[in-house]
Amino acid sequence: YARLTITSLGARVMQGLKGDVAIPKLSASVTNSAFVAEGSAPSEGAATFAQVTMSPKTLAAYVDVSRRLIQQSDPSVEQVLRNDIINTFARKIDDVAIEGGASNAPSGIIANSDTNVVAMGTNGAAITYAKVVELMKAVEEDNAMINSSAFLTNPKVIAALRTVSKQSGGAEGNFIMDPNGSILGTNVASSTLVPSDLAKGTGSNLSAMLYGDFSQVMLGFWSGVDVVVDQSSLSTSGGTRLAFFQDLDVALRYPESFAVIKDIVAS
């Protein structure tokens, strides 16, 4: 299975939601702070608030189990399949939180149009230390690092970070990623769920790298994993259909808390 990373990096999980949800956020802070003379009052000011809305999207799957497989299985094949589907659901949620899905799916970090984007080149290019630093700069210039930060990428880019020197002609071993798995003291997480099949210009199979405050990822759940046991659809063969459903959504409270590279050439 692909490694799960979003919740371990700090994403906020909200369970038991009812109806559509609107999460408040500060969109413009008070700007009238000023020094005043003795006995004088400051001018009036008010912060501006906005909302991040979430509404349930249904994640679903089903599997057909033959009569003989159920009879001959020990432990119960149903429990094995339930666990497998639940693990698959968890990875699909991570997938859409990182990249964003197609129609009917939530929009993730990479697909969000308000995240900072750092470009490598017209057709993509190999990762460099300067571009990694630029990722951090993009978020810090927006004053959007609210809590702790982290990098997230895939194993292809991790391999490059471990073998590419910070400066051309630099000392051997002076690689972008430190031996302890960090960059400038910031943790670097890896998962194959971070895409390596992106395209730009004539470039293909390009990889992504993310940096930001993952506590700004909101995972909302309207249900657990509901299981429907259907013994009628396959009744003529004695089989059973197990259908699985979960209602959820993903939102970014502050998209500016993330910067993304979408065009890294890595093998």
mmCIF file with all atom_site columns, N, CA, C and O in Angstrom, residues 6 57 59 91-113 115 152 192-198 208 210 214 217-219 248-252 260 262:
data_model
loop_
_atom_site.group_PDB
_atom_site.id
_atom_site.type_symbol
_atom_site.label_atom_id
_atom_site.label_alt_id
_atom_site.label_comp_id
_atom_site.label_asym_id
_atom_site.label_entity_id
_atom_site.label_seq_id
_atom_site.pdbx_PDB_ins_code
_atom_site.Cartn_x
_atom_site.Cartn_y
_atom_site.Cartn_z
_atom_site.occupancy
_atom_site.B_iso_or_equiv
_atom_site.pdbx_formal_charge
_atom_site.auth_seq_id
_atom_site.auth_comp_id
_atom_site.auth_asym_id
_atom_site.auth_atom_id
_atom_site.pdbx_PDB_model_num
ATOM 1   N N  . ILE A 1 6   ? -1.031  12.475 5.059   1.00 0.00 ? 6   ILE A N  1
ATOM 2   C CA . ILE A 1 6   ? -1.733  13.735 5.305   1.00 0.00 ? 6   ILE A CA 1
ATOM 3   C C  . ILE A 1 6   ? -2.058  13.939 6.785   1.00 0.00 ? 6   ILE A C  1
ATOM 4   O O  . ILE A 1 6   ? -1.789  14.997 7.360   1.00 0.00 ? 6   ILE A O  1
ATOM 5   N N  . LYS A 1 57  ? -19.092 14.439 -0.217  1.00 0.00 ? 57  LYS A N  1
ATOM 6   C CA . LYS A 1 57  ? -18.892 13.710 -1.469  1.00 0.00 ? 57  LYS A CA 1
ATOM 7   C C  . LYS A 1 57  ? -18.816 12.225 -1.117  1.00 0.00 ? 57  LYS A C  1
ATOM 8   O O  . LYS A 1 57  ? -18.192 11.852 -0.126  1.00 0.00 ? 57  LYS A O  1
ATOM 9   N N  . LEU A 1 59  ? -17.635 8.493  -1.431  1.00 0.00 ? 59  LEU A N  1
ATOM 10  C CA . LEU A 1 59  ? -16.616 7.551  -1.892  1.00 0.00 ? 59  LEU A CA 1
ATOM 11  C C  . LEU A 1 59  ? -17.221 6.154  -1.807  1.00 0.00 ? 59  LEU A C  1
ATOM 12  O O  . LEU A 1 59  ? -17.763 5.775  -0.761  1.00 0.00 ? 59  LEU A O  1
ATOM 13  N N  . ARG A 1 91  ? -6.366  5.496  1.541   1.00 0.00 ? 91  ARG A N  1
ATOM 14  C CA . ARG A 1 91  ? -5.385  5.951  0.564   1.00 0.00 ? 91  ARG A CA 1
ATOM 15  C C  . ARG A 1 91  ? -6.019  6.836  -0.508  1.00 0.00 ? 91  ARG A C  1
ATOM 16  O O  . ARG A 1 91  ? -5.383  7.755  -1.012  1.00 0.00 ? 91  ARG A O  1
ATOM 17  N N  . LYS A 1 92  ? -7.262  6.560  -0.850  1.00 0.00 ? 92  LYS A N  1
ATOM 18  C CA . LYS A 1 92  ? -7.954  7.424  -1.811  1.00 0.00 ? 92  LYS A CA 1
ATOM 19  C C  . LYS A 1 92  ? -8.179  8.803  -1.212  1.00 0.00 ? 92  LYS A C  1
ATOM 20  O O  . LYS A 1 92  ? -8.058  9.833  -1.905  1.00 0.00 ? 92  LYS A O  1
ATOM 21  N N  . ILE A 1 93  ? -8.479  8.871  0.080   1.00 0.00 ? 93  ILE A N  1
ATOM 22  C CA . ILE A 1 93  ? -8.668  10.162 0.749   1.00 0.00 ? 93  ILE A CA 1
ATOM 23  C C  . ILE A 1 93  ? -7.357  10.935 0.751   1.00 0.00 ? 93  ILE A C  1
ATOM 24  O O  . ILE A 1 93  ? -7.327  12.140 0.480   1.00 0.00 ? 93  ILE A O  1
ATOM 25  N N  . ASP A 1 94  ? -6.246  10.265 1.063   1.00 0.00 ? 94  ASP A N  1
ATOM 26  C CA . ASP A 1 94  ? -4.944  10.921 0.992   1.00 0.00 ? 94  ASP A CA 1
ATOM 27  C C  . ASP A 1 94  ? -4.657  11.410 -0.422  1.00 0.00 ? 94  ASP A C  1
ATOM 28  O O  . ASP A 1 94  ? -4.126  12.506 -0.623  1.00 0.00 ? 94  ASP A O  1
ATOM 29  N N  . ASP A 1 95  ? -5.005  10.594 -1.405  1.00 0.00 ? 95  ASP A N  1
ATOM 30  C CA . ASP A 1 95  ? -4.754  10.918 -2.803  1.00 0.00 ? 95  ASP A CA 1
ATOM 31  C C  . ASP A 1 95  ? -5.451  12.217 -3.199  1.00 0.00 ? 95  ASP A C  1
ATOM 32  O O  . ASP A 1 95  ? -4.843  13.119 -3.781  1.00 0.00 ? 95  ASP A O  1
ATOM 33  N N  . VAL A 1 96  ? -6.752  12.342 -2.872  1.00 0.00 ? 96  VAL A N  1
ATOM 34  C CA . VAL A 1 96  ? -7.481  13.547 -3.262  1.00 0.00 ? 96  VAL A CA 1
ATOM 35  C C  . VAL A 1 96  ? -7.071  14.753 -2.420  1.00 0.00 ? 96  VAL A C  1
ATOM 36  O O  . VAL A 1 96  ? -7.120  15.890 -2.889  1.00 0.00 ? 96  VAL A O  1
ATOM 37  N N  . ALA A 1 97  ? -6.655  14.519 -1.169  1.00 0.00 ? 97  ALA A N  1
ATOM 38  C CA . ALA A 1 97  ? -6.187  15.631 -0.343  1.00 0.00 ? 97  ALA A CA 1
ATOM 39  C C  . ALA A 1 97  ? -4.895  16.211 -0.901  1.00 0.00 ? 97  ALA A C  1
ATOM 40  O O  . ALA A 1 97  ? -4.669  17.417 -0.866  1.00 0.00 ? 97  ALA A O  1
ATOM 41  N N  . ILE A 1 98  ? -4.033  15.358 -1.455  1.00 0.00 ? 98  ILE A N  1
ATOM 42  C CA . ILE A 1 98  ? -2.765  15.807 -2.027  1.00 0.00 ? 98  ILE A CA 1
ATOM 43  C C  . ILE A 1 98  ? -2.979  16.450 -3.394  1.00 0.00 ? 98  ILE A C  1
ATOM 44  O O  . ILE A 1 98  ? -2.531  17.568 -3.654  1.00 0.00 ? 98  ILE A O  1
ATOM 45  N N  . GLU A 1 99  ? -3.669  15.726 -4.274  1.00 0.00 ? 99  GLU A N  1
ATOM 46  C CA . GLU A 1 99  ? -3.747  16.160 -5.672  1.00 0.00 ? 99  GLU A CA 1
ATOM 47  C C  . GLU A 1 99  ? -5.102  16.724 -6.059  1.00 0.00 ? 99  GLU A C  1
ATOM 48  O O  . GLU A 1 99  ? -5.192  17.647 -6.867  1.00 0.00 ? 99  GLU A O  1
ATOM 49  N N  . GLY A 1 100 ? -6.158  16.171 -5.513  1.00 0.00 ? 100 GLY A N  1
ATOM 50  C CA . GLY A 1 100 ? -7.498  16.531 -5.974  1.00 0.00 ? 100 GLY A CA 1
ATOM 51  C C  . GLY A 1 100 ? -7.967  15.532 -7.005  1.00 0.00 ? 100 GLY A C  1
ATOM 52  O O  . GLY A 1 100 ? -7.173  15.010 -7.792  1.00 0.00 ? 100 GLY A O  1
ATOM 53  N N  . GLY A 1 101 ? -9.243  15.242 -7.002  1.00 0.00 ? 101 GLY A N  1
ATOM 54  C CA . GLY A 1 101 ? -9.757  14.233 -7.898  1.00 0.00 ? 101 GLY A CA 1
ATOM 55  C C  . GLY A 1 101 ? -10.466 14.813 -9.103  1.00 0.00 ? 101 GLY A C  1
ATOM 56  O O  . GLY A 1 101 ? -10.438 16.015 -9.362  1.00 0.00 ? 101 GLY A O  1
ATOM 57  N N  . ALA A 1 102 ? -11.119 13.935 -9.830  1.00 0.00 ? 102 ALA A N  1
ATOM 58  C CA . ALA A 1 102 ? -11.880 14.330 -11.014 1.00 0.00 ? 102 ALA A CA 1
ATOM 59  C C  . ALA A 1 102 ? -13.263 14.810 -10.573 1.00 0.00 ? 102 ALA A C  1
ATOM 60  O O  . ALA A 1 102 ? -13.442 15.258 -9.444  1.00 0.00 ? 102 ALA A O  1
ATOM 61  N N  . SER A 1 103 ? -14.241 14.719 -11.458 1.00 0.00 ? 103 SER A N  1
ATOM 62  C CA . SER A 1 103 ? -15.595 15.162 -11.121 1.00 0.00 ? 103 SER A CA 1
ATOM 63  C C  . SER A 1 103 ? -16.135 14.359 -9.943  1.00 0.00 ? 103 SER A C  1
ATOM 64  O O  . SER A 1 103 ? -15.810 13.175 -9.775  1.00 0.00 ? 103 SER A O  1
ATOM 65  N N  . ASN A 1 104 ? -16.930 15.005 -9.124  1.00 0.00 ? 104 ASN A N  1
ATOM 66  C CA . ASN A 1 104 ? -17.559 14.435 -7.926  1.00 0.00 ? 104 ASN A CA 1
ATOM 67  C C  . ASN A 1 104 ? -16.587 14.229 -6.772  1.00 0.00 ? 104 ASN A C  1
ATOM 68  O O  . ASN A 1 104 ? -16.998 13.774 -5.703  1.00 0.00 ? 104 ASN A O  1
ATOM 69  N N  . ALA A 1 105 ? -15.307 14.543 -6.952  1.00 0.00 ? 105 ALA A N  1
ATOM 70  C CA . ALA A 1 105 ? -14.307 14.339 -5.906  1.00 0.00 ? 105 ALA A CA 1
ATOM 71  C C  . ALA A 1 105 ? -13.875 15.677 -5.311  1.00 0.00 ? 105 ALA A C  1
ATOM 72  O O  . ALA A 1 105 ? -13.994 16.722 -5.952  1.00 0.00 ? 105 ALA A O  1
ATOM 73  N N  . PRO A 1 106 ? -13.386 15.680 -4.078  1.00 0.00 ? 106 PRO A N  1
ATOM 74  C CA . PRO A 1 106 ? -12.869 16.921 -3.480  1.00 0.00 ? 106 PRO A CA 1
ATOM 75  C C  . PRO A 1 106 ? -11.653 17.444 -4.239  1.00 0.00 ? 106 PRO A C  1
ATOM 76  O O  . PRO A 1 106 ? -10.998 16.713 -4.990  1.00 0.00 ? 106 PRO A O  1
ATOM 77  N N  . SER A 1 107 ? -11.343 18.714 -4.033  1.00 0.00 ? 107 SER A N  1
ATOM 78  C CA . SER A 1 107 ? -10.159 19.335 -4.630  1.00 0.00 ? 107 SER A CA 1
ATOM 79  C C  . SER A 1 107 ? -9.047  19.379 -3.598  1.00 0.00 ? 107 SER A C  1
ATOM 80  O O  . SER A 1 107 ? -9.260  19.817 -2.470  1.00 0.00 ? 107 SER A O  1
ATOM 81  N N  . GLY A 1 108 ? -7.856  18.921 -3.977  1.00 0.00 ? 108 GLY A N  1
ATOM 82  C CA . GLY A 1 108 ? -6.746  18.857 -3.048  1.00 0.00 ? 108 GLY A CA 1
ATOM 83  C C  . GLY A 1 108 ? -5.780  20.024 -3.179  1.00 0.00 ? 108 GLY A C  1
ATOM 84  O O  . GLY A 1 108 ? -6.064  21.032 -3.827  1.00 0.00 ? 108 GLY A O  1
ATOM 85  N N  . ILE A 1 109 ? -4.610  19.862 -2.577  1.00 0.00 ? 109 ILE A N  1
ATOM 86  C CA . ILE A 1 109 ? -3.623  20.941 -2.518  1.00 0.00 ? 109 ILE A CA 1
ATOM 87  C C  . ILE A 1 109 ? -3.125  21.312 -3.910  1.00 0.00 ? 109 ILE A C  1
ATOM 88  O O  . ILE A 1 109 ? -3.079  22.486 -4.285  1.00 0.00 ? 109 ILE A O  1
ATOM 89  N N  . ILE A 1 110 ? -2.717  20.317 -4.696  1.00 0.00 ? 110 ILE A N  1
ATOM 90  C CA . ILE A 1 110 ? -2.133  20.601 -6.004  1.00 0.00 ? 110 ILE A CA 1
ATOM 91  C C  . ILE A 1 110 ? -3.150  21.242 -6.940  1.00 0.00 ? 110 ILE A C  1
ATOM 92  O O  . ILE A 1 110 ? -2.831  22.157 -7.700  1.00 0.00 ? 110 ILE A O  1
ATOM 93  N N  . ALA A 1 111 ? -4.403  20.795 -6.890  1.00 0.00 ? 111 ALA A N  1
ATOM 94  C CA . ALA A 1 111 ? -5.431  21.306 -7.799  1.00 0.00 ? 111 ALA A CA 1
ATOM 95  C C  . ALA A 1 111 ? -5.972  22.668 -7.380  1.00 0.00 ? 111 ALA A C  1
ATOM 96  O O  . ALA A 1 111 ? -6.614  23.344 -8.190  1.00 0.00 ? 111 ALA A O  1
ATOM 97  N N  . ASN A 1 112 ? -5.722  23.092 -6.150  1.00 0.00 ? 112 ASN A N  1
ATOM 98  C CA . ASN A 1 112 ? -6.285  24.351 -5.673  1.00 0.00 ? 112 ASN A CA 1
ATOM 99  C C  . ASN A 1 112 ? -5.615  25.527 -6.375  1.00 0.00 ? 112 ASN A C  1
ATOM 100 O O  . ASN A 1 112 ? -4.393  25.654 -6.380  1.00 0.00 ? 112 ASN A O  1
ATOM 101 N N  . SER A 1 113 ? -6.411  26.398 -6.956  1.00 0.00 ? 113 SER A N  1
ATOM 102 C CA . SER A 1 113 ? -5.889  27.508 -7.756  1.00 0.00 ? 113 SER A CA 1
ATOM 103 C C  . SER A 1 113 ? -5.278  28.617 -6.909  1.00 0.00 ? 113 SER A C  1
ATOM 104 O O  . SER A 1 113 ? -4.616  29.510 -7.452  1.00 0.00 ? 113 SER A O  1
ATOM 105 N N  . THR A 1 115 ? -3.147  28.088 -4.222  1.00 0.00 ? 115 THR A N  1
ATOM 106 C CA . THR A 1 115 ? -1.847  27.747 -3.645  1.00 0.00 ? 115 THR A CA 1
ATOM 107 C C  . THR A 1 115 ? -0.736  28.413 -4.453  1.00 0.00 ? 115 THR A C  1
ATOM 108 O O  . THR A 1 115 ? -0.896  28.723 -5.638  1.00 0.00 ? 115 THR A O  1
ATOM 109 N N  . LEU A 1 152 ? 6.451   17.463 1.283   1.00 0.00 ? 152 LEU A N  1
ATOM 110 C CA . LEU A 1 152 ? 5.877   16.182 0.887   1.00 0.00 ? 152 LEU A CA 1
ATOM 111 C C  . LEU A 1 152 ? 6.134   15.971 -0.593  1.00 0.00 ? 152 LEU A C  1
ATOM 112 O O  . LEU A 1 152 ? 5.841   16.843 -1.413  1.00 0.00 ? 152 LEU A O  1
ATOM 113 N N  . THR A 1 192 ? 4.036   7.553  -2.584  1.00 0.00 ? 192 THR A N  1
ATOM 114 C CA . THR A 1 192 ? 3.779   7.377  -4.010  1.00 0.00 ? 192 THR A CA 1
ATOM 115 C C  . THR A 1 192 ? 2.451   7.990  -4.422  1.00 0.00 ? 192 THR A C  1
ATOM 116 O O  . THR A 1 192 ? 2.129   8.045  -5.618  1.00 0.00 ? 192 THR A O  1
ATOM 117 N N  . LEU A 1 193 ? 1.661   8.458  -3.468  1.00 0.00 ? 193 LEU A N  1
ATOM 118 C CA . LEU A 1 193 ? 0.416   9.155  -3.798  1.00 0.00 ? 193 LEU A CA 1
ATOM 119 C C  . LEU A 1 193 ? 0.682   10.556 -4.336  1.00 0.00 ? 193 LEU A C  1
ATOM 120 O O  . LEU A 1 193 ? -0.191  11.153 -4.971  1.00 0.00 ? 193 LEU A O  1
ATOM 121 N N  . VAL A 1 194 ? 1.871   11.107 -4.088  1.00 0.00 ? 194 VAL A N  1
ATOM 122 C CA . VAL A 1 194 ? 2.249   12.377 -4.705  1.00 0.00 ? 194 VAL A CA 1
ATOM 123 C C  . VAL A 1 194 ? 2.523   12.079 -6.176  1.00 0.00 ? 194 VAL A C  1
ATOM 124 O O  . VAL A 1 194 ? 3.349   11.211 -6.491  1.00 0.00 ? 194 VAL A O  1
ATOM 125 N N  . PRO A 1 195 ? 1.867   12.748 -7.100  1.00 0.00 ? 195 PRO A N  1
ATOM 126 C CA . PRO A 1 195 ? 1.906   12.333 -8.505  1.00 0.00 ? 195 PRO A CA 1
ATOM 127 C C  . PRO A 1 195 ? 3.294   12.415 -9.140  1.00 0.00 ? 195 PRO A C  1
ATOM 128 O O  . PRO A 1 195 ? 4.102   13.290 -8.814  1.00 0.00 ? 195 PRO A O  1
ATOM 129 N N  . SER A 1 196 ? 3.534   11.479 -10.057 1.00 0.00 ? 196 SER A N  1
ATOM 130 C CA . SER A 1 196 ? 4.749   11.483 -10.873 1.00 0.00 ? 196 SER A CA 1
ATOM 131 C C  . SER A 1 196 ? 4.385   11.339 -12.343 1.00 0.00 ? 196 SER A C  1
ATOM 132 O O  . SER A 1 196 ? 5.217   10.942 -13.160 1.00 0.00 ? 196 SER A O  1
ATOM 133 N N  . ASP A 1 197 ? 3.135   11.673 -12.677 1.00 0.00 ? 197 ASP A N  1
ATOM 134 C CA . ASP A 1 197 ? 2.628   11.525 -14.045 1.00 0.00 ? 197 ASP A CA 1
ATOM 135 C C  . ASP A 1 197 ? 2.088   12.844 -14.598 1.00 0.00 ? 197 ASP A C  1
ATOM 136 O O  . ASP A 1 197 ? 1.239   12.854 -15.488 1.00 0.00 ? 197 ASP A O  1
ATOM 137 N N  . LEU A 1 198 ? 2.588   13.963 -14.084 1.00 0.00 ? 198 LEU A N  1
ATOM 138 C CA . LEU A 1 198 ? 2.121   15.268 -14.541 1.00 0.00 ? 198 LEU A CA 1
ATOM 139 C C  . LEU A 1 198 ? 2.781   15.642 -15.865 1.00 0.00 ? 198 LEU A C  1
ATOM 140 O O  . LEU A 1 198 ? 3.808   15.058 -16.250 1.00 0.00 ? 198 LEU A O  1
ATOM 141 N N  . ALA A 1 208 ? 5.690   16.048 -8.478  1.00 0.00 ? 208 ALA A N  1
ATOM 142 C CA . ALA A 1 208 ? 5.313   17.202 -7.668  1.00 0.00 ? 208 ALA A CA 1
ATOM 143 C C  . ALA A 1 208 ? 6.056   17.183 -6.339  1.00 0.00 ? 208 ALA A C  1
ATOM 144 O O  . ALA A 1 208 ? 6.479   16.135 -5.848  1.00 0.00 ? 208 ALA A O  1
ATOM 145 N N  . LEU A 1 210 ? 5.511   19.376 -2.488  1.00 0.00 ? 210 LEU A N  1
ATOM 146 C CA . LEU A 1 210 ? 4.678   20.306 -1.745  1.00 0.00 ? 210 LEU A CA 1
ATOM 147 C C  . LEU A 1 210 ? 5.414   20.769 -0.494  1.00 0.00 ? 210 LEU A C  1
ATOM 148 O O  . LEU A 1 210 ? 6.190   20.014 0.101   1.00 0.00 ? 210 LEU A O  1
ATOM 149 N N  . PHE A 1 214 ? 0.417   21.731 6.954   1.00 0.00 ? 214 PHE A N  1
ATOM 150 C CA . PHE A 1 214 ? -0.606  20.737 6.664   1.00 0.00 ? 214 PHE A CA 1
ATOM 151 C C  . PHE A 1 214 ? -1.747  20.750 7.671   1.00 0.00 ? 214 PHE A C  1
ATOM 152 O O  . PHE A 1 214 ? -2.758  20.065 7.466   1.00 0.00 ? 214 PHE A O  1
ATOM 153 N N  . VAL A 1 217 ? -5.129  21.698 6.152   1.00 0.00 ? 217 VAL A N  1
ATOM 154 C CA . VAL A 1 217 ? -5.954  20.734 5.410   1.00 0.00 ? 217 VAL A CA 1
ATOM 155 C C  . VAL A 1 217 ? -7.065  20.258 6.336   1.00 0.00 ? 217 VAL A C  1
ATOM 156 O O  . VAL A 1 217 ? -6.811  19.765 7.440   1.00 0.00 ? 217 VAL A O  1
ATOM 157 N N  . MET A 1 218 ? -8.301  20.409 5.904   1.00 0.00 ? 218 MET A N  1
ATOM 158 C CA . MET A 1 218 ? -9.461  19.998 6.692   1.00 0.00 ? 218 MET A CA 1
ATOM 159 C C  . MET A 1 218 ? -10.078 18.754 6.059   1.00 0.00 ? 218 MET A C  1
ATOM 160 O O  . MET A 1 218 ? -10.469 18.776 4.887   1.00 0.00 ? 218 MET A O  1
ATOM 161 N N  . LEU A 1 219 ? -10.158 17.675 6.830   1.00 0.00 ? 219 LEU A N  1
ATOM 162 C CA . LEU A 1 219 ? -10.813 16.446 6.385   1.00 0.00 ? 219 LEU A CA 1
ATOM 163 C C  . LEU A 1 219 ? -12.119 16.313 7.154   1.00 0.00 ? 219 LEU A C  1
ATOM 164 O O  . LEU A 1 219 ? -12.117 16.132 8.383   1.00 0.00 ? 219 LEU A O  1
ATOM 165 N N  . LEU A 1 248 ? -17.543 12.299 2.669   1.00 0.00 ? 248 LEU A N  1
ATOM 166 C CA . LEU A 1 248 ? -16.455 13.121 3.184   1.00 0.00 ? 248 LEU A CA 1
ATOM 167 C C  . LEU A 1 248 ? -16.199 14.296 2.260   1.00 0.00 ? 248 LEU A C  1
ATOM 168 O O  . LEU A 1 248 ? -16.716 14.359 1.151   1.00 0.00 ? 248 LEU A O  1
ATOM 169 N N  . ASP A 1 249 ? -15.364 15.215 2.719   1.00 0.00 ? 249 ASP A N  1
ATOM 170 C CA . ASP A 1 249 ? -14.897 16.314 1.875   1.00 0.00 ? 249 ASP A CA 1
ATOM 171 C C  . ASP A 1 249 ? -13.532 16.757 2.379   1.00 0.00 ? 249 ASP A C  1
ATOM 172 O O  . ASP A 1 249 ? -13.146 16.491 3.525   1.00 0.00 ? 249 ASP A O  1
ATOM 173 N N  . VAL A 1 250 ? -12.800 17.429 1.501   1.00 0.00 ? 250 VAL A N  1
ATOM 174 C CA . VAL A 1 250 ? -11.475 17.965 1.818   1.00 0.00 ? 250 VAL A CA 1
ATOM 175 C C  . VAL A 1 250 ? -11.484 19.450 1.470   1.00 0.00 ? 250 VAL A C  1
ATOM 176 O O  . VAL A 1 250 ? -11.997 19.843 0.424   1.00 0.00 ? 250 VAL A O  1
ATOM 177 N N  . ALA A 1 251 ? -10.930 20.262 2.354   1.00 0.00 ? 251 ALA A N  1
ATOM 178 C CA . ALA A 1 251 ? -10.854 21.695 2.084   1.00 0.00 ? 251 ALA A CA 1
ATOM 179 C C  . ALA A 1 251 ? -9.557  22.246 2.647   1.00 0.00 ? 251 ALA A C  1
ATOM 180 O O  . ALA A 1 251 ? -8.982  21.696 3.587   1.00 0.00 ? 251 ALA A O  1
ATOM 181 N N  . LEU A 1 252 ? -9.081  23.343 2.048   1.00 0.00 ? 252 LEU A N  1
ATOM 182 C CA . LEU A 1 252 ? -7.911  24.055 2.553   1.00 0.00 ? 252 LEU A CA 1
ATOM 183 C C  . LEU A 1 252 ? -8.399  25.336 3.211   1.00 0.00 ? 252 LEU A C  1
ATOM 184 O O  . LEU A 1 252 ? -9.005  26.180 2.555   1.00 0.00 ? 252 LEU A O  1
ATOM 185 N N  . VAL A 1 260 ? 3.683   24.732 -4.218  1.00 0.00 ? 260 VAL A N  1
ATOM 186 C CA . VAL A 1 260 ? 3.762   23.466 -4.950  1.00 0.00 ? 260 VAL A CA 1
ATOM 187 C C  . VAL A 1 260 ? 4.644   23.615 -6.181  1.00 0.00 ? 260 VAL A C  1
ATOM 188 O O  . VAL A 1 260 ? 4.570   24.621 -6.890  1.00 0.00 ? 260 VAL A O  1
ATOM 189 N N  . LYS A 1 262 ? 5.121   21.487 -9.684  1.00 0.00 ? 262 LYS A N  1
ATOM 190 C CA . LYS A 1 262 ? 4.373   20.476 -10.421 1.00 0.00 ? 262 LYS A CA 1
ATOM 191 C C  . LYS A 1 262 ? 5.144   19.909 -11.614 1.00 0.00 ? 262 LYS A C  1
ATOM 192 O O  . LYS A 1 262 ? 4.583   19.116 -12.383 1.00 0.00 ? 262 LYS A O  1
#
